GROMACS .gro file of C-alpha atoms in nm:
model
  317
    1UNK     CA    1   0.191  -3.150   1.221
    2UNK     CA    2   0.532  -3.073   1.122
    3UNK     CA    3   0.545  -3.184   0.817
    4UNK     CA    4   0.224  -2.977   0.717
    5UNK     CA    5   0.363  -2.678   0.926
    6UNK     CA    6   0.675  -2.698   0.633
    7UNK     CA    7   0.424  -2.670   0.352
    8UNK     CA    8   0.361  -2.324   0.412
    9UNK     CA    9   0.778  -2.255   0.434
   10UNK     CA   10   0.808  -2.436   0.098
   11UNK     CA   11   0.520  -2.310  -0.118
   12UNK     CA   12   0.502  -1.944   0.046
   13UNK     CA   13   0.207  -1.802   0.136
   14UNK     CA   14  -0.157  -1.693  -0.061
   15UNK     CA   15  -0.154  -1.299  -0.073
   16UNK     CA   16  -0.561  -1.281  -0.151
   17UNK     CA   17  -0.630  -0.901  -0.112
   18UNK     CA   18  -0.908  -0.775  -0.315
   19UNK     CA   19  -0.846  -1.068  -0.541
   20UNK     CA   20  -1.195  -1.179  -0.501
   21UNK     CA   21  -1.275  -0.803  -0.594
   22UNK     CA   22  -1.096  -0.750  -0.954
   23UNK     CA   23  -1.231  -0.411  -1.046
   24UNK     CA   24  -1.179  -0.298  -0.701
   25UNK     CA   25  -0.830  -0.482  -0.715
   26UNK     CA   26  -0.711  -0.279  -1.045
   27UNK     CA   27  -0.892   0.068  -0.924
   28UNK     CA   28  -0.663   0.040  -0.579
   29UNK     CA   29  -0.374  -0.061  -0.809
   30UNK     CA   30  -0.378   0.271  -0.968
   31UNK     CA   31  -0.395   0.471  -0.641
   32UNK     CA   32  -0.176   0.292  -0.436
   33UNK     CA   33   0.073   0.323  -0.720
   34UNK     CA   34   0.020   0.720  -0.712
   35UNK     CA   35   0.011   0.736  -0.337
   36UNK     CA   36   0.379   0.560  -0.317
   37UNK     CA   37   0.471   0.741  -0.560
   38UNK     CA   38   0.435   1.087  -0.417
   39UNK     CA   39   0.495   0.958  -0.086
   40UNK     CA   40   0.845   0.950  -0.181
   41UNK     CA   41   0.884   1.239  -0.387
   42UNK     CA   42   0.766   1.403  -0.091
   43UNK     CA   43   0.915   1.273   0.201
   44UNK     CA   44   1.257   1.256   0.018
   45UNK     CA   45   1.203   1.634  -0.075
   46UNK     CA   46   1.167   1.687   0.357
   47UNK     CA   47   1.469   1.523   0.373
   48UNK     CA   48   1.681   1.721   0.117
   49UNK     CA   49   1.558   2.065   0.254
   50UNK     CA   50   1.612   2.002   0.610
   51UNK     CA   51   1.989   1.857   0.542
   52UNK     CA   52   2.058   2.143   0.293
   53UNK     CA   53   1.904   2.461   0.411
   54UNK     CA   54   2.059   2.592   0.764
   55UNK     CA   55   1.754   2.739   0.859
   56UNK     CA   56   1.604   2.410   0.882
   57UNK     CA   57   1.869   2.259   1.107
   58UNK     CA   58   1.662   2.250   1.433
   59UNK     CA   59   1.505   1.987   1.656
   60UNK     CA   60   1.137   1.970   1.468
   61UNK     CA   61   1.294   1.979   1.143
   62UNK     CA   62   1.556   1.654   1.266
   63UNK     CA   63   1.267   1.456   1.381
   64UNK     CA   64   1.027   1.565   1.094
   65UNK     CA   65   1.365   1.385   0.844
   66UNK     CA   66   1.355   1.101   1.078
   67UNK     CA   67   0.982   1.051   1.020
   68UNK     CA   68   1.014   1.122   0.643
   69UNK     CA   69   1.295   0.836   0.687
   70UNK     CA   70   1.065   0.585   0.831
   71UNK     CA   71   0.777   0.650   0.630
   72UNK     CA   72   0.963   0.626   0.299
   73UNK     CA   73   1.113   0.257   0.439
   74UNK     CA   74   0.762   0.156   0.593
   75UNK     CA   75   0.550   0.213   0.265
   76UNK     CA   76   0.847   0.049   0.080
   77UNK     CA   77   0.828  -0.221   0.272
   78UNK     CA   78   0.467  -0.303   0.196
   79UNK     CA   79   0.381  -0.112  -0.125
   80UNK     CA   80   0.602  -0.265  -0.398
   81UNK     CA   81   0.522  -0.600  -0.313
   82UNK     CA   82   0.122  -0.568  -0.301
   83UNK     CA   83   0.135  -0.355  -0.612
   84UNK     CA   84   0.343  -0.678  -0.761
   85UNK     CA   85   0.091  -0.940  -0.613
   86UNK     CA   86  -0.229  -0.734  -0.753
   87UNK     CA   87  -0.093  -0.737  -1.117
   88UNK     CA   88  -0.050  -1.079  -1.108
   89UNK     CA   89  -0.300  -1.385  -1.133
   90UNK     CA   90  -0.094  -1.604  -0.882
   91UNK     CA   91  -0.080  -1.417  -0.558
   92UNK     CA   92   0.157  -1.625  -0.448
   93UNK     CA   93   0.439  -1.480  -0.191
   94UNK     CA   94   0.739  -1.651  -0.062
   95UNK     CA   95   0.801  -1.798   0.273
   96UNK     CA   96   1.100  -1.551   0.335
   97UNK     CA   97   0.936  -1.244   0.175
   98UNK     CA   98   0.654  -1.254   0.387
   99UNK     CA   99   0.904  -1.298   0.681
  100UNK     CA  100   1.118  -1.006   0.610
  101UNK     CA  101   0.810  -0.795   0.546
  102UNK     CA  102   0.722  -0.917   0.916
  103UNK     CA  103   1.008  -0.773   1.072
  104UNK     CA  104   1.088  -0.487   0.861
  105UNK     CA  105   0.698  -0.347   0.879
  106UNK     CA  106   0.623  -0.448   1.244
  107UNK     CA  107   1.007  -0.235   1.329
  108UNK     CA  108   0.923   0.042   1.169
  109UNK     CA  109   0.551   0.089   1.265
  110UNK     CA  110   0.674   0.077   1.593
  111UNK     CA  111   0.960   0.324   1.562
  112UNK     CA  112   0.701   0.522   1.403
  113UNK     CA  113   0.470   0.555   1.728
  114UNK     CA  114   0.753   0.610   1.945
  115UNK     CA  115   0.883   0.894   1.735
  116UNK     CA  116   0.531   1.071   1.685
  117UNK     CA  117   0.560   1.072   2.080
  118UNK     CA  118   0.882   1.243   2.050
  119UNK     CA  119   0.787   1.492   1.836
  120UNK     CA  120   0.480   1.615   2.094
  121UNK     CA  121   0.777   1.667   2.306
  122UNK     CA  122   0.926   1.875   2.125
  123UNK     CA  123   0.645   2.094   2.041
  124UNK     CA  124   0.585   2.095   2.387
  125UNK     CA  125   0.904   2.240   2.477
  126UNK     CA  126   0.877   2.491   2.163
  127UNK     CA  127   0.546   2.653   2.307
  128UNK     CA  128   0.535   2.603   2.670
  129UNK     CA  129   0.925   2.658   2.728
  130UNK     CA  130   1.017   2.885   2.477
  131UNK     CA  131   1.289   3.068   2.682
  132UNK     CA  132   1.472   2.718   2.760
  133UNK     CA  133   1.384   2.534   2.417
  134UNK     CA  134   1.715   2.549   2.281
  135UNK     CA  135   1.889   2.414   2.650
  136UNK     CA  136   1.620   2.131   2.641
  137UNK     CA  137   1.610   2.027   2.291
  138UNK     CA  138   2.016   2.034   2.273
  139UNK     CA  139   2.164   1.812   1.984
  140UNK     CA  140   2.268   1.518   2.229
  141UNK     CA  141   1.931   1.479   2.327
  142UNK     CA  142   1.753   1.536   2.023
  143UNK     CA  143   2.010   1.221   1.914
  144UNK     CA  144   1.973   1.030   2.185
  145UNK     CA  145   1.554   1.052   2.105
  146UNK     CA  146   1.545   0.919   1.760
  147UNK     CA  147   1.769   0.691   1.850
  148UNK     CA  148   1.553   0.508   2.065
  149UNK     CA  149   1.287   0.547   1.846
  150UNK     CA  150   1.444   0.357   1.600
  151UNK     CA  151   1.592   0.102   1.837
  152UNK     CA  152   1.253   0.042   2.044
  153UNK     CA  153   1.155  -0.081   1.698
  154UNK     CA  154   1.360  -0.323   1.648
  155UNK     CA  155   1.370  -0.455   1.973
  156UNK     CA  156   0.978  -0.518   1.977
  157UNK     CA  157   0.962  -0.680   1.594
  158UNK     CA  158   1.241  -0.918   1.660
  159UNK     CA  159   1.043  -1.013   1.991
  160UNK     CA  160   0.702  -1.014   1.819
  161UNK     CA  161   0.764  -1.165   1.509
  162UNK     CA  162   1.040  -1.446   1.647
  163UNK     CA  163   0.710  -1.520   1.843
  164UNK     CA  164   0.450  -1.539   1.530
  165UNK     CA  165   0.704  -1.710   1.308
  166UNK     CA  166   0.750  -2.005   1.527
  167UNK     CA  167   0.400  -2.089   1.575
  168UNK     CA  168   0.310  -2.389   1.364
  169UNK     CA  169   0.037  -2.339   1.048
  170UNK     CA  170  -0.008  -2.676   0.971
  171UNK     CA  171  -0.042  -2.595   0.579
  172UNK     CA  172  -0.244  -2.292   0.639
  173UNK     CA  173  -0.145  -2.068   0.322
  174UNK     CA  174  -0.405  -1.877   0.250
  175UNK     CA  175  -0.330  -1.468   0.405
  176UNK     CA  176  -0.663  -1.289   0.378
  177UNK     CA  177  -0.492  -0.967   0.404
  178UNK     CA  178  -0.291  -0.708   0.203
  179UNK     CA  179   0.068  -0.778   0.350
  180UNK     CA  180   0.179  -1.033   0.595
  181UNK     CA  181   0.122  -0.893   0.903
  182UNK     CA  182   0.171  -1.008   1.261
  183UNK     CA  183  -0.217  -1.066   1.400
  184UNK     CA  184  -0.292  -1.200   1.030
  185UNK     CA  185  -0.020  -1.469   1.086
  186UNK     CA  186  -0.141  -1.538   1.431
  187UNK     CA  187  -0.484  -1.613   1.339
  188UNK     CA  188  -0.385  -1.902   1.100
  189UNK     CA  189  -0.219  -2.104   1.329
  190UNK     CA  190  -0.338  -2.457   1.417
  191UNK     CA  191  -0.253  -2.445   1.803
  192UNK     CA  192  -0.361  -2.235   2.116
  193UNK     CA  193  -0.261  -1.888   2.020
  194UNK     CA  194  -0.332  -1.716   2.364
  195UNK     CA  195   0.001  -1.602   2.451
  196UNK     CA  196   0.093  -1.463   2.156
  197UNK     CA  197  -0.256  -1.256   2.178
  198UNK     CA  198  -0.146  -1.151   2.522
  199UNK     CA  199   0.175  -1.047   2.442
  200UNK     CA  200   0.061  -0.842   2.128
  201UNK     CA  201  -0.198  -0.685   2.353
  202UNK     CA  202   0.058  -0.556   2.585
  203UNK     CA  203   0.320  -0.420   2.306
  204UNK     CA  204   0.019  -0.272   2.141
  205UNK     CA  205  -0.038  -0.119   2.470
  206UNK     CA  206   0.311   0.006   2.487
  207UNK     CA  207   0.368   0.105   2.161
  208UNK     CA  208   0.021   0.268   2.115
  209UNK     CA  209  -0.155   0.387   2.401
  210UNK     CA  210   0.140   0.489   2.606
  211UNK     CA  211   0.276   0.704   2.315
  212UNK     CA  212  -0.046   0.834   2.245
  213UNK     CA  213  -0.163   0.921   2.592
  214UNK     CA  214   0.117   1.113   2.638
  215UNK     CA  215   0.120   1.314   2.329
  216UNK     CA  216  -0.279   1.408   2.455
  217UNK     CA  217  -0.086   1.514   2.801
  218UNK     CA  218   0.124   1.715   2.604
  219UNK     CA  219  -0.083   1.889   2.345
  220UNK     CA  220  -0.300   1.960   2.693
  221UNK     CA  221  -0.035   2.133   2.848
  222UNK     CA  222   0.053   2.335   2.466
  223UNK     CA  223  -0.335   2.418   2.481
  224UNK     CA  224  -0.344   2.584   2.786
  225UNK     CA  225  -0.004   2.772   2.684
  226UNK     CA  226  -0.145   2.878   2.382
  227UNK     CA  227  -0.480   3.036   2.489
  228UNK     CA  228  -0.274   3.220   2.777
  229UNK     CA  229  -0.124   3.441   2.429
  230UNK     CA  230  -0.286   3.804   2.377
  231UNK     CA  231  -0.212   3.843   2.067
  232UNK     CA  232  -0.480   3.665   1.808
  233UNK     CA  233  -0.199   3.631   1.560
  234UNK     CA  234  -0.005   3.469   1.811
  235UNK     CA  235  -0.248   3.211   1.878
  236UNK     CA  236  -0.296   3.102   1.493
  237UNK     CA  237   0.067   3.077   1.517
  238UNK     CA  238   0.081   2.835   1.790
  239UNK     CA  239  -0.238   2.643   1.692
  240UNK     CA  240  -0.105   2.641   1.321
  241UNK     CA  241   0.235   2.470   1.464
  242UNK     CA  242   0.068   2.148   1.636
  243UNK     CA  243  -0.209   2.117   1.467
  244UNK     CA  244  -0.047   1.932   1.158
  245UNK     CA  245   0.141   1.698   1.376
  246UNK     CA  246  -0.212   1.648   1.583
  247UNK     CA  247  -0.368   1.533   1.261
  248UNK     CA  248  -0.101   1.287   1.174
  249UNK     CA  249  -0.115   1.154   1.518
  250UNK     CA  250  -0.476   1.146   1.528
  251UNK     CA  251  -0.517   0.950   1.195
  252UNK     CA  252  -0.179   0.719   1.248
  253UNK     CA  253  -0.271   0.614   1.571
  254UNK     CA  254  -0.652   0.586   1.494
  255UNK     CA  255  -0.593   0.319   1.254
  256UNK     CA  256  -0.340   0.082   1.395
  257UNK     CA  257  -0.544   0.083   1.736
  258UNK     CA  258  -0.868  -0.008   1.514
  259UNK     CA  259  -0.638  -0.315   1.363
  260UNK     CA  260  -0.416  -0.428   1.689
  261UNK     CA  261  -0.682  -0.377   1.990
  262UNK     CA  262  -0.998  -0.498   1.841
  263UNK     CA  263  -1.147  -0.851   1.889
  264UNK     CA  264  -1.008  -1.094   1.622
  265UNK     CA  265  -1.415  -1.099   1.514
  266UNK     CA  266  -1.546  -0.821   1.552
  267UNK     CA  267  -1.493  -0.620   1.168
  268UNK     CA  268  -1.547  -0.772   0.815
  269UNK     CA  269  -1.222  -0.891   0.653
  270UNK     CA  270  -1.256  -0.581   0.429
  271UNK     CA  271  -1.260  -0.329   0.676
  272UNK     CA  272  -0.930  -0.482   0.845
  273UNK     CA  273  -0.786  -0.466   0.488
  274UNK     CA  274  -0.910  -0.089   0.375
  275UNK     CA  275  -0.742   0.004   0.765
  276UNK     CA  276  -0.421  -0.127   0.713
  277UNK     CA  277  -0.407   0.016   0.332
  278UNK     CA  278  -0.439   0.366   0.526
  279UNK     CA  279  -0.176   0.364   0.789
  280UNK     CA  280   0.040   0.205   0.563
  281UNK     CA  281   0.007   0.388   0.231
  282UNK     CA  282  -0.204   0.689   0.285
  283UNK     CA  283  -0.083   0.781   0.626
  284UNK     CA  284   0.278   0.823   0.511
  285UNK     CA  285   0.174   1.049   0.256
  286UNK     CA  286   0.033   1.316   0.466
  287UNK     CA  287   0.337   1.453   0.662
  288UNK     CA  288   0.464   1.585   0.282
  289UNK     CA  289   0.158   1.722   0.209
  290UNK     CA  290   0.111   1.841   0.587
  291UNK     CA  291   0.434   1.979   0.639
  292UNK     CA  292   0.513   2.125   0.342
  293UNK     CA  293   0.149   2.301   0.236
  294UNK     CA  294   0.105   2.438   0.508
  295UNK     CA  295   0.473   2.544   0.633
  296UNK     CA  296   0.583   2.829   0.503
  297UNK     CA  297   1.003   2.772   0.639
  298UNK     CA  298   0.952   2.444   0.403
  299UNK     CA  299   0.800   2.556   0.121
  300UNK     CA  300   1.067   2.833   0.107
  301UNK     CA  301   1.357   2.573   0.132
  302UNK     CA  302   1.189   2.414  -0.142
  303UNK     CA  303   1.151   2.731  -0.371
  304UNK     CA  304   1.514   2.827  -0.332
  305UNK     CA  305   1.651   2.477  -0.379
  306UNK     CA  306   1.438   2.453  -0.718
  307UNK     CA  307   1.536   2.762  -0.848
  308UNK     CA  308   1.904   2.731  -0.763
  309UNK     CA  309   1.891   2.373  -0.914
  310UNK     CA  310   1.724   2.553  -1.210
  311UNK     CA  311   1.967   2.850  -1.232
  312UNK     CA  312   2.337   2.608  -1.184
  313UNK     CA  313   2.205   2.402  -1.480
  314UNK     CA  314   2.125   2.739  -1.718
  315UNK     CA  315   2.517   2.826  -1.649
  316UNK     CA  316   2.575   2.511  -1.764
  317UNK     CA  317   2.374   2.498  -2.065
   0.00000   0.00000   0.00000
């Protein structure tokens, strides 16, 4: 058993994808190469304004950079590599690239959840404790936050994925899937894999249902503050706020709970793979588009560091 076990560590793994799908391989080349693309054009634009303009410098616009942040490394961590297998007749993948795209995905997805969570904090303090917003949300805090975000991450991937990587495969090679991902990996190996079910169950439970339930709780509690406003314009305000974070939560969450708590059988290989294409390339592309369409502080950072980018390089032509 060992010996076949090392076969897969030697040879790497079989990235199939849509291989057995070549028009449909080379169509989703094209888009996922625009998608990734934009995605960071966009989020690195979020990042920019909200470090250089001081009206930015607030507690949404710190954990909107700190999502741009992980987005940017999440898609980078899958993107470039599938884009590299699909052009390419052998879909081979090393032993230690898949690895490192185990940790370095499963970390950041899971920052990702925690700090979507975050952020429904902070809009709830914004709407339902305006008058104290500024005492709550105080840098240290605000710090301290992403900080576990980011940290909760790791913590769970190197638990998770020290747990996937040591289960034997004996010669299994063959990844039916876009990226190497953690209940992917599981599913190939050769011995009882009910633990490491179990134990993805419960951080999927953790990382998913506990962030999202209380991001409902919140956005409950902004609801009821928002239809207690007079003013009509006041309420579009509010509503206009949350509701882009809402439909990144809805969408991110969505997703990953359709991939991580669903019976290994129950969905066509396909559908698992079109899933995690979304909430890995797609997804990540929507807080740009999101934040900056339809945020008028943003797109006014944005106008104002274009044109003064544009006007310093007329002086110096």
């Amino acid at each position: 058993m060992e010996e076949t076990n090392n076969n897969s560590s030697e040879k790497g793994f079989l990235l199939l994808g849509f291989s057995d799908q070549p028009q449909l391989e080379r169509f989703l080349f094209v888009i996922i190469l625009h998608f990734y693309i934009l995605n960071l054009l966009g989020n690195t634009a979020i990042i920019l304004v909200s470090y250089l303009d001081p009206k930015l410098h607030t507690p949404m616009y710190f954990f909107l950079s700190n999502l741009s942040c992980v987005d940017i490394c999440f898609t980078t961590s899958v993107a470039p590599q599938l884009l590299v297998t699909m052009n390419k007749t052998d879909k081979t993948v090393s032993y230690g690239g898949c690895v490192a795209q185990l940790y370095v995905a499963m970390g950041l997805g899971s920052s990702e959840c925690i700090l979507l969570a975050v952020m429904a904090y902070d809009r709830y303090a914004a709407v339902c404790r305006p008058l104290h917003y500024t005492t709550i949300m105080h840098p240290r805090l605000c710090a301290s936050l992403a900080s576990i975000a980011w940290l909760s991450g790791l913590v769970t991937s190197l638990i998770q994925c020290s747990l996937t990587v040591q289960l034997p495969l004996c010669g299994h090679r063959k990844l039916d899937h876009i990226f190497c991902e953690v209940p992917v990996l599981i599913k190939l190996a050769c011995v009882d894999t009910t633990f490491n079910e179990a134990e993805l169950f419960v951080a999927s439970v953790v990382f998913l249902i506990v962030p999202m339930s209380l991001i409902l709780v919140s956005y409950g509690f902004i609801t009821r503050a928002v239809l207690r406003i007079k003013s009509a314009a006041g309420r579009q305000k509010a509503f206009g706020t949350c509701s882009s974070h809402l439909v990144v939560v809805i969408i991110f969450y969505g997703t990953i709970i359709f991939m991580y708590l669903q019976p290994a059988k129950s969905s066509s290989k396909n559908q698992g793979k079109f899933v995690s294409l979304f909430y890995t390339i797609v997804t990540p592309l929507l807080n740009p588009i999101i934040y900056t369409l339809r945020n008028k502080d943003v797109k006014g950072a944005l106008t104002v560091l274009l044109t003064g980018n544009a006007l310093v390089q007329c002086h110096k032509d």
